[in-house]
PDB file of C-alpha atoms in Angstrom:
ATOM      1  CA  GLN A  22       0.000   0.000   0.000  1.00 89.00           C
ATOM      2  CA  SER A  23       0.974   3.627  -0.351  1.00 91.00           C
ATOM      3  CA  SER A  24      -0.485   7.075   0.213  1.00 94.00           C
ATOM      4  CA  ILE A  25       0.041  10.631  -1.005  1.00 96.00           C
ATOM      5  CA  VAL A  26      -0.853  14.005   0.479  1.00 97.00           C
ATOM      6  CA  ILE A  27      -0.304  17.288  -1.380  1.00 97.00           C
ATOM      7  CA  MET A  28      -0.794  20.591   0.466  1.00 97.00           C
ATOM      8  CA  ASP A  29      -0.751  24.241  -0.502  1.00 96.00           C
ATOM      9  CA  GLN A  30       2.036  25.587   1.685  1.00 95.00           C
ATOM     10  CA  ALA A  31       0.552  29.106   1.678  1.00 94.00           C
ATOM     11  CA  THR A  32      -2.850  28.129   3.079  1.00 94.00           C
ATOM     12  CA  GLY A  33      -2.630  24.640   4.566  1.00 95.00           C
ATOM     13  CA  GLN A  34      -5.300  23.389   2.177  1.00 96.00           C
ATOM     14  CA  VAL A  35      -5.023  19.740   1.163  1.00 97.00           C
ATOM     15  CA  LYS A  36      -5.156  19.808  -2.632  1.00 97.00           C
ATOM     16  CA  ALA A  37      -4.897  16.085  -3.245  1.00 96.00           C
ATOM     17  CA  MET A  38      -4.902  12.886  -1.222  1.00 95.00           C
ATOM     18  CA  TYR A  39      -4.488   9.249  -2.167  1.00 94.00           C
ATOM     19  CA  GLY A  40      -5.534   6.976   0.640  1.00 92.00           C
ATOM     20  CA  GLY A  41      -4.775   3.521  -0.685  1.00 89.00           C
ATOM     21  CA  PHE A  42      -4.546   1.281  -3.711  1.00 87.00           C
ATOM     22  CA  GLY A  43      -7.694  -0.008  -5.368  1.00 83.00           C
ATOM     23  CA  GLU A  44     -11.231   1.136  -6.070  1.00 82.00           C
ATOM     24  CA  LYS A  45     -13.107   2.810  -3.234  1.00 80.00           C
ATOM     25  CA  LYS A  46     -16.133   0.631  -2.515  1.00 82.00           C
ATOM     26  CA  GLN A  47     -17.438   2.038   0.766  1.00 82.00           C
ATOM     27  CA  SER A  48     -17.563   5.228   2.799  1.00 83.00           C
ATOM     28  CA  LEU A  49     -15.400   5.756   5.889  1.00 82.00           C
ATOM     29  CA  SER A  50     -13.034   2.985   4.827  1.00 85.00           C
ATOM     30  CA  PHE A  51      -9.474   2.893   6.117  1.00 90.00           C
ATOM     31  CA  ASN A  52      -7.435   5.785   4.722  1.00 93.00           C
ATOM     32  CA  PHE A  53      -3.713   5.074   4.584  1.00 94.00           C
ATOM     33  CA  ALA A  54      -2.946   8.795   4.253  1.00 96.00           C
ATOM     34  CA  THR A  55      -4.669   9.846   7.464  1.00 96.00           C
ATOM     35  CA  SER A  56      -4.931   6.692   9.584  1.00 95.00           C
ATOM     36  CA  ALA A  57      -1.911   4.484   8.878  1.00 96.00           C
ATOM     37  CA  LEU A  58       0.713   5.078  11.570  1.00 96.00           C
ATOM     38  CA  ARG A  59       4.165   4.269  10.239  1.00 96.00           C
ATOM     39  CA  GLN A  60       7.726   4.901  11.405  1.00 96.00           C
ATOM     40  CA  PRO A  61       9.070   7.994   9.623  1.00 97.00           C
ATOM     41  CA  GLY A  62      12.659   6.780   9.544  1.00 97.00           C
ATOM     42  CA  SER A  63      15.260   9.322   8.463  1.00 98.00           C
ATOM     43  CA  SER A  64      12.629  11.687   7.068  1.00 98.00           C
ATOM     44  CA  ILE A  65      12.206  12.898  10.667  1.00 98.00           C
ATOM     45  CA  LYS A  66      15.778  14.258  10.838  1.00 98.00           C
ATOM     46  CA  PRO A  67      15.084  17.667   9.219  1.00 98.00           C
ATOM     47  CA  LEU A  68      12.042  18.151  11.470  1.00 98.00           C
ATOM     48  CA  LEU A  69      13.448  16.974  14.794  1.00 98.00           C
ATOM     49  CA  VAL A  70      17.190  17.584  14.484  1.00 98.00           C
ATOM     50  CA  TYR A  71      18.331  19.997  11.808  1.00 98.00           C
ATOM     51  CA  GLY A  72      15.470  22.498  11.568  1.00 98.00           C
ATOM     52  CA  PRO A  73      15.413  23.278  15.304  1.00 98.00           C
ATOM     53  CA  LEU A  74      19.205  23.514  15.517  1.00 98.00           C
ATOM     54  CA  VAL A  75      19.347  25.920  12.576  1.00 98.00           C
ATOM     55  CA  ASP A  76      16.616  28.057  14.126  1.00 98.00           C
ATOM     56  CA  ARG A  77      18.473  28.120  17.461  1.00 98.00           C
ATOM     57  CA  HIS A  78      21.703  29.117  15.656  1.00 98.00           C
ATOM     58  CA  ILE A  79      23.519  25.979  16.823  1.00 98.00           C
ATOM     59  CA  ILE A  80      24.296  24.905  13.249  1.00 98.00           C
ATOM     60  CA  SER A  81      24.462  26.769   9.940  1.00 96.00           C
ATOM     61  CA  LEU A  82      25.239  26.140   6.272  1.00 95.00           C
ATOM     62  CA  THR A  83      28.956  25.970   7.088  1.00 96.00           C
ATOM     63  CA  SER A  84      28.824  23.840  10.258  1.00 98.00           C
ATOM     64  CA  THR A  85      30.687  20.550  10.589  1.00 98.00           C
ATOM     65  CA  VAL A  86      30.201  17.441  12.715  1.00 98.00           C
ATOM     66  CA  ASP A  87      32.248  14.322  13.493  1.00 97.00           C
ATOM     67  CA  ASP A  88      30.923  11.147  11.894  1.00 98.00           C
ATOM     68  CA  VAL A  89      32.978   8.604  13.827  1.00 97.00           C
ATOM     69  CA  PRO A  90      31.971   5.512  15.806  1.00 97.00           C
ATOM     70  CA  VAL A  91      30.085   6.528  18.950  1.00 97.00           C
ATOM     71  CA  PHE A  92      28.735   4.480  21.845  1.00 97.00           C
ATOM     72  CA  LEU A  93      25.412   6.006  22.816  1.00 95.00           C
ATOM     73  CA  ASP A  94      23.362   2.869  23.467  1.00 94.00           C
ATOM     74  CA  TYR A  95      23.447   2.926  27.255  1.00 90.00           C
ATOM     75  CA  GLN A  96      22.158  -0.643  27.451  1.00 91.00           C
ATOM     76  CA  ASN A  97      25.054  -1.858  25.291  1.00 94.00           C
ATOM     77  CA  PRO A  98      27.884   0.588  26.031  1.00 93.00           C
ATOM     78  CA  ASP A  99      30.552  -1.566  24.364  1.00 95.00           C
ATOM     79  CA  LYS A 100      28.865  -1.625  20.948  1.00 96.00           C
ATOM     80  CA  PRO A 101      28.964   1.275  18.484  1.00 96.00           C
ATOM     81  CA  TRP A 102      25.552   2.915  18.096  1.00 97.00           C
ATOM     82  CA  PRO A 103      24.090   4.191  15.937  1.00 97.00           C
ATOM     83  CA  ASN A 104      25.488   2.791  12.718  1.00 96.00           C
ATOM     84  CA  ASN A 105      25.212   4.434   9.318  1.00 96.00           C
ATOM     85  CA  TYR A 106      23.274   2.581   6.637  1.00 92.00           C
ATOM     86  CA  ASN A 107      26.519   1.927   4.722  1.00 90.00           C
ATOM     87  CA  HIS A 108      28.533   1.127   7.877  1.00 92.00           C
ATOM     88  CA  TYR A 109      31.044   3.802   6.871  1.00 94.00           C
ATOM     89  CA  HIS A 110      32.302   6.702   8.995  1.00 96.00           C
ATOM     90  CA  PRO A 111      33.998   9.463   6.965  1.00 96.00           C
ATOM     91  CA  GLY A 112      35.172  11.482   9.995  1.00 97.00           C
ATOM     92  CA  ARG A 113      34.775  15.254  10.024  1.00 98.00           C
ATOM     93  CA  ILE A 114      32.041  16.248   7.565  1.00 98.00           C
ATOM     94  CA  THR A 115      29.836  19.240   6.893  1.00 98.00           C
ATOM     95  CA  VAL A 116      26.287  19.216   8.193  1.00 98.00           C
ATOM     96  CA  ARG A 117      25.165  19.618   4.571  1.00 98.00           C
ATOM     97  CA  TYR A 118      26.944  16.368   3.669  1.00 98.00           C
ATOM     98  CA  ALA A 119      25.483  14.658   6.744  1.00 98.00           C
ATOM     99  CA  ILE A 120      21.983  15.553   5.561  1.00 98.00           C
ATOM    100  CA  GLU A 121      22.765  14.594   1.951  1.00 97.00           C
ATOM    101  CA  GLN A 122      23.962  11.141   2.981  1.00 97.00           C
ATOM    102  CA  SER A 123      21.474  10.785   5.864  1.00 97.00           C
ATOM    103  CA  SER A 124      24.178  10.134   8.444  1.00 98.00           C
ATOM    104  CA  ASN A 125      22.684   8.465  11.502  1.00 98.00           C
ATOM    105  CA  VAL A 126      25.708   9.258  13.647  1.00 98.00           C
ATOM    106  CA  ALA A 127      25.601  12.966  12.844  1.00 98.00           C
ATOM    107  CA  ALA A 128      21.881  13.160  13.594  1.00 98.00           C
ATOM    108  CA  ILE A 129      22.243  11.468  16.972  1.00 98.00           C
ATOM    109  CA  VAL A 130      25.354  13.449  17.975  1.00 98.00           C
ATOM    110  CA  LEU A 131      23.608  16.733  17.183  1.00 98.00           C
ATOM    111  CA  TYR A 132      20.325  15.679  18.786  1.00 98.00           C
ATOM    112  CA  ASN A 133      21.996  14.489  21.990  1.00 97.00           C
ATOM    113  CA  GLY A 134      21.940  17.387  24.439  1.00 93.00           C
ATOM    114  CA  ASN A 135      19.131  19.171  22.587  1.00 98.00           C
ATOM    115  CA  VAL A 136      16.332  16.674  23.122  1.00 98.00           C
ATOM    116  CA  THR A 137      13.921  18.761  25.202  1.00 97.00           C
ATOM    117  CA  GLU A 138      14.158  21.889  23.066  1.00 98.00           C
ATOM    118  CA  ASN A 139      13.918  20.047  19.760  1.00 98.00           C
ATOM    119  CA  LEU A 140      10.877  18.055  20.857  1.00 98.00           C
ATOM    120  CA  GLN A 141       9.071  21.348  21.417  1.00 98.00           C
ATOM    121  CA  TYR A 142       9.655  22.221  17.777  1.00 98.00           C
ATOM    122  CA  LEU A 143       8.266  18.860  16.699  1.00 98.00           C
ATOM    123  CA  LYS A 144       5.184  19.482  18.841  1.00 98.00           C
ATOM    124  CA  LYS A 145       4.588  22.774  17.043  1.00 98.00           C
ATOM    125  CA  LEU A 146       4.708  20.792  13.800  1.00 98.00           C
ATOM    126  CA  GLY A 147       1.702  18.747  14.885  1.00 96.00           C
ATOM    127  CA  ILE A 148       3.672  15.721  16.108  1.00 98.00           C
ATOM    128  CA  ASP A 149       3.781  15.624  19.896  1.00 97.00           C
ATOM    129  CA  ARG A 150       6.399  13.191  21.200  1.00 97.00           C
ATOM    130  CA  THR A 151       7.479  15.181  24.250  1.00 97.00           C
ATOM    131  CA  SER A 152       7.056  12.077  26.400  1.00 96.00           C
ATOM    132  CA  GLU A 153       9.587  10.139  24.299  1.00 95.00           C
ATOM    133  CA  THR A 154      13.109  11.220  25.160  1.00 93.00           C
ATOM    134  CA  HIS A 155      15.078   8.253  23.781  1.00 95.00           C
ATOM    135  CA  LEU A 156      17.769   9.196  21.270  1.00 97.00           C
ATOM    136  CA  SER A 157      16.524   6.800  18.592  1.00 97.00           C
ATOM    137  CA  LEU A 158      13.616   9.205  18.035  1.00 97.00           C
ATOM    138  CA  ALA A 159      16.043  11.234  15.905  1.00 98.00           C
ATOM    139  CA  LEU A 160      16.272   8.246  13.543  1.00 98.00           C
ATOM    140  CA  GLY A 161      12.511   7.858  13.313  1.00 97.00           C
ATOM    141  CA  GLY A 162      12.198   5.173  15.989  1.00 95.00           C
ATOM    142  CA  PHE A 163       8.838   6.231  17.379  1.00 96.00           C
ATOM    143  CA  THR A 164       6.761   4.289  19.868  1.00 94.00           C
ATOM    144  CA  THR A 165       3.726   5.318  17.818  1.00 94.00           C
ATOM    145  CA  GLY A 166       4.212   6.168  14.178  1.00 96.00           C
ATOM    146  CA  VAL A 167       2.976   9.119  12.142  1.00 97.00           C
ATOM    147  CA  THR A 168       0.683   9.489   9.138  1.00 97.00           C
ATOM    148  CA  ALA A 169       1.524  10.743   5.680  1.00 97.00           C
ATOM    149  CA  GLU A 170      -0.742  13.725   6.330  1.00 98.00           C
ATOM    150  CA  GLN A 171       1.159  14.630   9.498  1.00 98.00           C
ATOM    151  CA  MET A 172       4.508  14.409   7.744  1.00 98.00           C
ATOM    152  CA  CYS A 173       3.312  16.474   4.801  1.00 98.00           C
ATOM    153  CA  ALA A 174       2.061  19.227   7.096  1.00 98.00           C
ATOM    154  CA  ALA A 175       5.242  19.137   9.172  1.00 98.00           C
ATOM    155  CA  TYR A 176       7.356  19.887   6.106  1.00 98.00           C
ATOM    156  CA  VAL A 177       5.193  22.856   5.038  1.00 97.00           C
ATOM    157  CA  PRO A 178       7.111  25.441   7.166  1.00 98.00           C
ATOM    158  CA  PHE A 179      10.263  24.807   5.130  1.00 98.00           C
ATOM    159  CA  ALA A 180       8.398  26.062   2.049  1.00 97.00           C
ATOM    160  CA  ASN A 181       6.539  29.084   3.428  1.00 95.00           C
ATOM    161  CA  GLY A 182       8.851  30.979   5.748  1.00 96.00           C
ATOM    162  CA  GLY A 183       8.436  28.930   8.914  1.00 97.00           C
ATOM    163  CA  THR A 184       4.670  28.749   9.528  1.00 97.00           C
ATOM    164  CA  TYR A 185       2.835  25.489  10.223  1.00 97.00           C
ATOM    165  CA  TYR A 186      -0.738  24.904   9.107  1.00 96.00           C
ATOM    166  CA  LYS A 187      -2.930  22.142  10.390  1.00 94.00           C
ATOM    167  CA  PRO A 188      -4.169  20.400   7.225  1.00 95.00           C
ATOM    168  CA  ILE A 189      -7.460  21.813   5.905  1.00 94.00           C
ATOM    169  CA  THR A 190      -9.715  19.513   3.901  1.00 92.00           C
ATOM    170  CA  PHE A 191     -12.693  21.901   3.657  1.00 91.00           C
ATOM    171  CA  THR A 192     -13.110  25.683   3.702  1.00 90.00           C
ATOM    172  CA  HIS A 193     -16.799  26.089   4.533  1.00 90.00           C
ATOM    173  CA  ILE A 194     -20.105  24.264   4.913  1.00 93.00           C
ATOM    174  CA  GLU A 195     -23.447  25.624   3.714  1.00 93.00           C
ATOM    175  CA  ASP A 196     -27.000  24.613   4.546  1.00 92.00           C
ATOM    176  CA  ASN A 197     -29.568  23.833   1.860  1.00 93.00           C
ATOM    177  CA  ASN A 198     -30.368  27.545   1.541  1.00 91.00           C
ATOM    178  CA  GLY A 199     -26.786  28.501   0.824  1.00 91.00           C
ATOM    179  CA  ASN A 200     -26.114  29.968   4.240  1.00 93.00           C
ATOM    180  CA  VAL A 201     -22.589  29.390   5.528  1.00 93.00           C
ATOM    181  CA  ILE A 202     -22.841  27.549   8.840  1.00 92.00           C
ATOM    182  CA  LEU A 203     -19.172  26.673   9.331  1.00 90.00           C
ATOM    183  CA  THR A 204     -15.891  28.100   8.033  1.00 89.00           C
ATOM    184  CA  ASN A 205     -12.385  26.727   8.223  1.00 88.00           C
ATOM    185  CA  THR A 206      -9.611  29.214   7.497  1.00 83.00           C
ATOM    186  CA  GLY A 207      -6.857  27.231   9.174  1.00 82.00           C
ATOM    187  CA  SER A 208      -4.807  27.759  12.300  1.00 83.00           C
ATOM    188  CA  PRO A 209      -1.277  28.953  11.453  1.00 93.00           C
ATOM    189  CA  THR A 210       1.496  28.497  14.007  1.00 95.00           C
ATOM    190  CA  VAL A 211       4.901  30.152  13.696  1.00 97.00           C
ATOM    191  CA  VAL A 212       7.423  27.358  14.230  1.00 98.00           C
ATOM    192  CA  TYR A 213      10.725  28.913  13.201  1.00 98.00           C
ATOM    193  CA  GLU A 214      11.326  32.331  14.713  1.00 95.00           C
ATOM    194  CA  ASP A 215      14.277  33.138  12.447  1.00 97.00           C
ATOM    195  CA  TYR A 216      13.019  33.880   8.933  1.00 93.00           C
ATOM    196  CA  ARG A 217      16.236  32.439   7.517  1.00 97.00           C
ATOM    197  CA  THR A 218      15.618  28.936   8.898  1.00 98.00           C
ATOM    198  CA  SER A 219      13.239  27.813   6.163  1.00 98.00           C
ATOM    199  CA  ALA A 220      15.565  29.092   3.418  1.00 97.00           C
ATOM    200  CA  ILE A 221      18.582  27.343   4.945  1.00 98.00           C
ATOM    201  CA  MET A 222      16.691  24.084   5.380  1.00 98.00           C
ATOM    202  CA  THR A 223      15.392  24.257   1.825  1.00 98.00           C
ATOM    203  CA  GLU A 224      18.961  24.637   0.593  1.00 97.00           C
ATOM    204  CA  PHE A 225      20.017  21.628   2.661  1.00 98.00           C
ATOM    205  CA  LEU A 226      17.149  19.546   1.283  1.00 98.00           C
ATOM    206  CA  GLU A 227      17.863  20.598  -2.290  1.00 98.00           C
ATOM    207  CA  SER A 228      21.339  19.128  -1.792  1.00 97.00           C
ATOM    208  CA  VAL A 229      19.742  15.812  -0.825  1.00 98.00           C
ATOM    209  CA  VAL A 230      18.127  15.656  -4.274  1.00 98.00           C
ATOM    210  CA  LYS A 231      21.112  17.023  -6.219  1.00 96.00           C
ATOM    211  CA  TYR A 232      23.900  15.038  -4.614  1.00 96.00           C
ATOM    212  CA  GLY A 233      22.572  12.740  -1.899  1.00 97.00           C
ATOM    213  CA  THR A 234      20.264   9.844  -1.158  1.00 96.00           C
ATOM    214  CA  GLY A 235      17.353  11.475  -3.007  1.00 96.00           C
ATOM    215  CA  TYR A 236      19.113  11.869  -6.348  1.00 95.00           C
ATOM    216  CA  ARG A 237      16.477   9.780  -8.132  1.00 95.00           C
ATOM    217  CA  THR A 238      13.669  12.144  -7.124  1.00 95.00           C
ATOM    218  CA  GLN A 239      14.676  15.193  -9.180  1.00 96.00           C
ATOM    219  CA  VAL A 240      11.600  16.818 -10.766  1.00 96.00           C
ATOM    220  CA  TYR A 241      11.678  18.040 -14.380  1.00 96.00           C
ATOM    221  CA  ASN A 242       9.413  20.390 -16.304  1.00 96.00           C
ATOM    222  CA  ALA A 243       7.730  19.649 -19.620  1.00 96.00           C
ATOM    223  CA  LYS A 244      10.915  20.623 -21.464  1.00 97.00           C
ATOM    224  CA  GLY A 245      12.951  18.091 -19.526  1.00 95.00           C
ATOM    225  CA  GLU A 246      14.710  20.789 -17.535  1.00 96.00           C
ATOM    226  CA  ALA A 247      15.483  20.177 -13.869  1.00 94.00           C
ATOM    227  CA  ILE A 248      13.533  22.479 -11.558  1.00 96.00           C
ATOM    228  CA  PRO A 249      14.394  23.243  -7.925  1.00 95.00           C
ATOM    229  CA  THR A 250      13.456  20.175  -5.893  1.00 97.00           C
ATOM    230  CA  ALA A 251      13.935  19.692  -2.167  1.00 97.00           C
ATOM    231  CA  GLY A 252      13.282  16.489  -0.283  1.00 97.00           C
ATOM    232  CA  LYS A 253      14.437  13.874   2.218  1.00 97.00           C
ATOM    233  CA  THR A 254      14.590  10.110   2.040  1.00 96.00           C
ATOM    234  CA  GLY A 255      13.465   7.987   4.953  1.00 91.00           C
TER     235      GLY A 255
END
């Protein structure tokens, strides 16, 4: 199964949603886009680790981090943890490269010591995990997973200057006489106080598509020309 959610980053309106494979044969059936809780994996790193640290001026476009074996599993202190997906540690690298290659070590090293503050950012993004303080959260190891709709909405602030919108699937409801009985204009929340955060994160995530793990996801226009594309694998 798979699901898709497409939002307008300027309004929070859900423009398209695909809730599962196959013909819809009944109402109120299970929607994989809004009801399926899945582990986000490395796609959580920009939301929980890098975005908050950029906004708090702890890291920037020129920051570096050590990607070397670390021992942060307190139940198994003699074993290196976490490991990178390719089991390779390049040493001192830029944060940009760490995001491009989805370094697990870099994410954990940067998250460690910033857990409480970063979880508050994630809460503002509509994903409240303030009760989960284990380090593996930075790698997407959630006790309870997230939906595609939640993840889509959480990425919106990177594309609109730092404001989160709770997903809107309707704008108003009218009675049979055309009178508006309910309106829904959204509930914006400023997540990133520094206006530069969203631009910096977008640049990081464009590098993921140009040079990193998301290189196969480049989007092209009708002329076959590459257009700016930002994203994160996970």
